[in-house]
């Protein structure tokens, strides 16, 4: 029984070590997600007390976001916007980005009083794919807004 358990444990360790997802190595996901994205659609869905209230489109025009990686740890990856509309969170333009270690969340940050501070975390559908959906939820105990951004990878800007 002990040899069987040792073999099973070694097999599981090998399986985890060879996994394609680097759940504790965020640079792995940053290299996959870095690049230019074109916004194709955006909207705000509002709920009050868990009940749908409205769905409002956001005018995005011809807009792009460029996420570049740097050699620094933390929220120091470069973030640039191009086009007609800028993605904003907490009334501030994000300055940098970072992929979280769960491979499904992207954190934007802003420089506030000379400190880099996280200002928003997005959940991403279809990480690594050409077409993605980014979700951002904000609100209070009664009303919340679900921002939904459709993006596609591009060679621009």
PDB file of C-alpha atoms in Angstrom:
ATOM      1  CA  UNK A   1       0.000   0.000   0.000  1.00  0.00           C
ATOM      2  CA  UNK A   2       2.841   2.435   0.790  1.00  0.00           C
ATOM      3  CA  UNK A   3       4.554   1.898  -2.573  1.00  0.00           C
ATOM      4  CA  UNK A   4       1.212   2.466  -4.317  1.00  0.00           C
ATOM      5  CA  UNK A   5       0.695   5.752  -2.426  1.00  0.00           C
ATOM      6  CA  UNK A   6       4.267   6.884  -3.183  1.00  0.00           C
ATOM      7  CA  UNK A   7       3.762   6.119  -6.874  1.00  0.00           C
ATOM      8  CA  UNK A   8       0.451   8.006  -6.903  1.00  0.00           C
ATOM      9  CA  UNK A   9       2.017  10.999  -5.105  1.00  0.00           C
ATOM     10  CA  UNK A  10       4.970  11.062  -7.525  1.00  0.00           C
ATOM     11  CA  UNK A  11       2.612  10.870 -10.498  1.00  0.00           C
ATOM     12  CA  UNK A  12       0.485  13.771  -9.192  1.00  0.00           C
ATOM     13  CA  UNK A  13       3.607  15.857  -8.544  1.00  0.00           C
ATOM     14  CA  UNK A  14       4.827  15.149 -12.081  1.00  0.00           C
ATOM     15  CA  UNK A  15       1.424  16.059 -13.507  1.00  0.00           C
ATOM     16  CA  UNK A  16       1.311  19.368 -11.635  1.00  0.00           C
ATOM     17  CA  UNK A  17       4.930  20.200 -12.495  1.00  0.00           C
ATOM     18  CA  UNK A  18       4.252  19.682 -16.202  1.00  0.00           C
ATOM     19  CA  UNK A  19       1.027  21.668 -16.240  1.00  0.00           C
ATOM     20  CA  UNK A  20       0.769  24.295 -18.987  1.00  0.00           C
ATOM     21  CA  UNK A  21      -0.864  26.794 -16.616  1.00  0.00           C
ATOM     22  CA  UNK A  22       1.615  28.590 -14.417  1.00  0.00           C
ATOM     23  CA  UNK A  23      -0.767  29.503 -11.622  1.00  0.00           C
ATOM     24  CA  UNK A  24       1.942  31.004  -9.413  1.00  0.00           C
ATOM     25  CA  UNK A  25       4.074  32.513 -12.164  1.00  0.00           C
ATOM     26  CA  UNK A  26       2.233  35.597 -13.374  1.00  0.00           C
ATOM     27  CA  UNK A  27       4.942  36.517 -15.910  1.00  0.00           C
ATOM     28  CA  UNK A  28       3.865  33.461 -17.882  1.00  0.00           C
ATOM     29  CA  UNK A  29       0.401  34.934 -18.380  1.00  0.00           C
ATOM     30  CA  UNK A  30       1.727  38.446 -18.908  1.00  0.00           C
ATOM     31  CA  UNK A  31       3.736  37.304 -21.895  1.00  0.00           C
ATOM     32  CA  UNK A  32       0.630  35.603 -23.320  1.00  0.00           C
ATOM     33  CA  UNK A  33      -1.667  38.601 -22.729  1.00  0.00           C
ATOM     34  CA  UNK A  34       0.745  41.374 -23.699  1.00  0.00           C
ATOM     35  CA  UNK A  35      -0.052  43.080 -26.966  1.00  0.00           C
ATOM     36  CA  UNK A  36      -2.541  45.370 -28.638  1.00  0.00           C
ATOM     37  CA  UNK A  37      -6.308  45.002 -28.325  1.00  0.00           C
ATOM     38  CA  UNK A  38      -9.072  46.782 -30.221  1.00  0.00           C
ATOM     39  CA  UNK A  39     -12.284  47.523 -28.361  1.00  0.00           C
ATOM     40  CA  UNK A  40     -15.195  46.226 -30.418  1.00  0.00           C
ATOM     41  CA  UNK A  41     -18.080  46.726 -27.986  1.00  0.00           C
ATOM     42  CA  UNK A  42     -18.701  48.014 -24.484  1.00  0.00           C
ATOM     43  CA  UNK A  43     -21.750  48.334 -22.265  1.00  0.00           C
ATOM     44  CA  UNK A  44     -22.857  48.846 -18.669  1.00  0.00           C
ATOM     45  CA  UNK A  45     -25.466  46.533 -17.168  1.00  0.00           C
ATOM     46  CA  UNK A  46     -27.002  47.908 -13.948  1.00  0.00           C
ATOM     47  CA  UNK A  47     -28.707  45.890 -11.208  1.00  0.00           C
ATOM     48  CA  UNK A  48     -30.500  47.075  -8.078  1.00  0.00           C
ATOM     49  CA  UNK A  49     -31.204  44.576  -5.300  1.00  0.00           C
ATOM     50  CA  UNK A  50     -30.202  41.840  -7.733  1.00  0.00           C
ATOM     51  CA  UNK A  51     -32.813  42.883 -10.301  1.00  0.00           C
ATOM     52  CA  UNK A  52     -31.863  44.029 -13.805  1.00  0.00           C
ATOM     53  CA  UNK A  53     -32.412  47.781 -14.268  1.00  0.00           C
ATOM     54  CA  UNK A  54     -30.762  48.773 -17.536  1.00  0.00           C
ATOM     55  CA  UNK A  55     -28.240  48.001 -20.230  1.00  0.00           C
ATOM     56  CA  UNK A  56     -26.456  51.018 -21.685  1.00  0.00           C
ATOM     57  CA  UNK A  57     -23.983  50.895 -24.588  1.00  0.00           C
ATOM     58  CA  UNK A  58     -20.690  52.793 -24.263  1.00  0.00           C
ATOM     59  CA  UNK A  59     -19.509  54.729 -27.319  1.00  0.00           C
ATOM     60  CA  UNK A  60     -15.989  53.489 -28.010  1.00  0.00           C
ATOM     61  CA  UNK A  61     -15.323  54.738 -31.540  1.00  0.00           C
ATOM     62  CA  UNK A  62     -12.009  53.425 -32.895  1.00  0.00           C
ATOM     63  CA  UNK A  63     -10.081  52.634 -29.703  1.00  0.00           C
ATOM     64  CA  UNK A  64      -7.126  50.445 -28.814  1.00  0.00           C
ATOM     65  CA  UNK A  65      -5.195  49.465 -25.719  1.00  0.00           C
ATOM     66  CA  UNK A  66      -1.531  48.412 -25.755  1.00  0.00           C
ATOM     67  CA  UNK A  67      -0.271  46.277 -22.877  1.00  0.00           C
ATOM     68  CA  UNK A  68       3.527  45.952 -22.855  1.00  0.00           C
ATOM     69  CA  UNK A  69       5.580  43.918 -20.398  1.00  0.00           C
ATOM     70  CA  UNK A  70       8.595  45.228 -18.517  1.00  0.00           C
ATOM     71  CA  UNK A  71      11.385  43.586 -16.540  1.00  0.00           C
ATOM     72  CA  UNK A  72      10.012  44.858 -13.219  1.00  0.00           C
ATOM     73  CA  UNK A  73       7.866  42.927 -10.762  1.00  0.00           C
ATOM     74  CA  UNK A  74       4.505  44.256  -9.662  1.00  0.00           C
ATOM     75  CA  UNK A  75       2.313  46.854 -11.329  1.00  0.00           C
ATOM     76  CA  UNK A  76       4.912  48.282 -13.669  1.00  0.00           C
ATOM     77  CA  UNK A  77       3.887  46.892 -17.047  1.00  0.00           C
ATOM     78  CA  UNK A  78       3.274  49.724 -19.462  1.00  0.00           C
ATOM     79  CA  UNK A  79      -0.258  50.577 -20.555  1.00  0.00           C
ATOM     80  CA  UNK A  80      -1.167  52.922 -23.410  1.00  0.00           C
ATOM     81  CA  UNK A  81      -4.456  53.969 -25.006  1.00  0.00           C
ATOM     82  CA  UNK A  82      -5.031  55.048 -28.596  1.00  0.00           C
ATOM     83  CA  UNK A  83      -8.086  56.277 -30.406  1.00  0.00           C
ATOM     84  CA  UNK A  84     -11.364  57.930 -29.553  1.00  0.00           C
ATOM     85  CA  UNK A  85     -12.128  56.517 -26.110  1.00  0.00           C
ATOM     86  CA  UNK A  86     -10.086  55.751 -23.014  1.00  0.00           C
ATOM     87  CA  UNK A  87     -10.888  53.021 -20.528  1.00  0.00           C
ATOM     88  CA  UNK A  88     -11.174  54.647 -17.103  1.00  0.00           C
ATOM     89  CA  UNK A  89     -11.594  53.274 -13.609  1.00  0.00           C
ATOM     90  CA  UNK A  90     -12.279  55.163 -10.385  1.00  0.00           C
ATOM     91  CA  UNK A  91     -12.099  58.455 -12.316  1.00  0.00           C
ATOM     92  CA  UNK A  92      -8.432  57.843 -13.116  1.00  0.00           C
ATOM     93  CA  UNK A  93      -6.706  56.713 -16.263  1.00  0.00           C
ATOM     94  CA  UNK A  94      -4.802  53.492 -15.538  1.00  0.00           C
ATOM     95  CA  UNK A  95      -1.035  53.790 -16.035  1.00  0.00           C
ATOM     96  CA  UNK A  96       0.015  50.146 -15.769  1.00  0.00           C
ATOM     97  CA  UNK A  97      -1.254  46.573 -15.780  1.00  0.00           C
ATOM     98  CA  UNK A  98      -0.468  43.211 -14.234  1.00  0.00           C
ATOM     99  CA  UNK A  99      -1.810  39.696 -14.780  1.00  0.00           C
ATOM    100  CA  UNK A 100      -2.839  38.026 -11.533  1.00  0.00           C
ATOM    101  CA  UNK A 101      -1.620  34.563 -10.631  1.00  0.00           C
ATOM    102  CA  UNK A 102      -4.948  32.841 -11.308  1.00  0.00           C
ATOM    103  CA  UNK A 103      -4.719  33.418 -15.099  1.00  0.00           C
ATOM    104  CA  UNK A 104      -8.197  34.973 -15.275  1.00  0.00           C
ATOM    105  CA  UNK A 105      -7.762  38.426 -13.730  1.00  0.00           C
ATOM    106  CA  UNK A 106      -6.058  41.528 -15.011  1.00  0.00           C
ATOM    107  CA  UNK A 107      -5.314  44.377 -12.609  1.00  0.00           C
ATOM    108  CA  UNK A 108      -4.946  47.974 -13.751  1.00  0.00           C
ATOM    109  CA  UNK A 109      -3.126  50.464 -11.566  1.00  0.00           C
ATOM    110  CA  UNK A 110      -2.582  54.209 -11.451  1.00  0.00           C
ATOM    111  CA  UNK A 111       0.162  56.378 -10.041  1.00  0.00           C
ATOM    112  CA  UNK A 112      -1.391  58.240  -7.109  1.00  0.00           C
ATOM    113  CA  UNK A 113       0.824  60.521  -4.992  1.00  0.00           C
ATOM    114  CA  UNK A 114       3.965  58.888  -6.455  1.00  0.00           C
ATOM    115  CA  UNK A 115       2.768  55.380  -5.531  1.00  0.00           C
ATOM    116  CA  UNK A 116       1.470  52.755  -7.922  1.00  0.00           C
ATOM    117  CA  UNK A 117      -1.962  51.779  -6.619  1.00  0.00           C
ATOM    118  CA  UNK A 118      -4.308  49.093  -8.004  1.00  0.00           C
ATOM    119  CA  UNK A 119      -7.509  50.773  -9.195  1.00  0.00           C
ATOM    120  CA  UNK A 120      -9.433  47.971 -10.915  1.00  0.00           C
ATOM    121  CA  UNK A 121      -9.421  44.231 -11.419  1.00  0.00           C
ATOM    122  CA  UNK A 122     -11.053  42.710 -14.472  1.00  0.00           C
ATOM    123  CA  UNK A 123     -12.108  39.116 -14.944  1.00  0.00           C
ATOM    124  CA  UNK A 124     -11.290  37.855 -18.425  1.00  0.00           C
ATOM    125  CA  UNK A 125     -13.187  35.310 -20.488  1.00  0.00           C
ATOM    126  CA  UNK A 126     -11.076  33.379 -23.033  1.00  0.00           C
ATOM    127  CA  UNK A 127      -7.608  34.290 -21.732  1.00  0.00           C
ATOM    128  CA  UNK A 128      -5.009  33.817 -24.463  1.00  0.00           C
ATOM    129  CA  UNK A 129      -7.587  33.863 -27.273  1.00  0.00           C
ATOM    130  CA  UNK A 130      -7.863  36.415 -30.061  1.00  0.00           C
ATOM    131  CA  UNK A 131     -11.320  37.529 -28.910  1.00  0.00           C
ATOM    132  CA  UNK A 132     -11.918  38.211 -25.206  1.00  0.00           C
ATOM    133  CA  UNK A 133     -14.554  39.626 -22.886  1.00  0.00           C
ATOM    134  CA  UNK A 134     -13.416  41.756 -19.946  1.00  0.00           C
ATOM    135  CA  UNK A 135     -15.742  42.154 -16.933  1.00  0.00           C
ATOM    136  CA  UNK A 136     -15.533  44.913 -14.341  1.00  0.00           C
ATOM    137  CA  UNK A 137     -18.081  45.161 -11.504  1.00  0.00           C
ATOM    138  CA  UNK A 138     -18.448  48.109  -9.166  1.00  0.00           C
ATOM    139  CA  UNK A 139     -21.159  49.263  -6.783  1.00  0.00           C
ATOM    140  CA  UNK A 140     -22.507  48.976  -3.269  1.00  0.00           C
ATOM    141  CA  UNK A 141     -24.797  46.643  -1.333  1.00  0.00           C
ATOM    142  CA  UNK A 142     -27.870  47.694  -3.334  1.00  0.00           C
ATOM    143  CA  UNK A 143     -26.798  48.763  -6.813  1.00  0.00           C
ATOM    144  CA  UNK A 144     -23.945  47.538  -8.933  1.00  0.00           C
ATOM    145  CA  UNK A 145     -22.727  48.153 -12.459  1.00  0.00           C
ATOM    146  CA  UNK A 146     -21.290  45.380 -14.604  1.00  0.00           C
ATOM    147  CA  UNK A 147     -19.069  46.841 -17.322  1.00  0.00           C
ATOM    148  CA  UNK A 148     -18.569  44.436 -20.233  1.00  0.00           C
ATOM    149  CA  UNK A 149     -15.800  45.142 -22.751  1.00  0.00           C
ATOM    150  CA  UNK A 150     -15.355  43.109 -25.936  1.00  0.00           C
ATOM    151  CA  UNK A 151     -11.796  43.185 -27.301  1.00  0.00           C
ATOM    152  CA  UNK A 152      -9.879  41.480 -30.095  1.00  0.00           C
ATOM    153  CA  UNK A 153      -6.130  41.164 -30.525  1.00  0.00           C
ATOM    154  CA  UNK A 154      -4.704  43.329 -33.249  1.00  0.00           C
ATOM    155  CA  UNK A 155      -1.367  44.390 -34.719  1.00  0.00           C
ATOM    156  CA  UNK A 156      -2.240  48.068 -34.162  1.00  0.00           C
ATOM    157  CA  UNK A 157      -1.824  50.705 -32.872  1.00  0.00           C
TER     158      UNK A 157
END
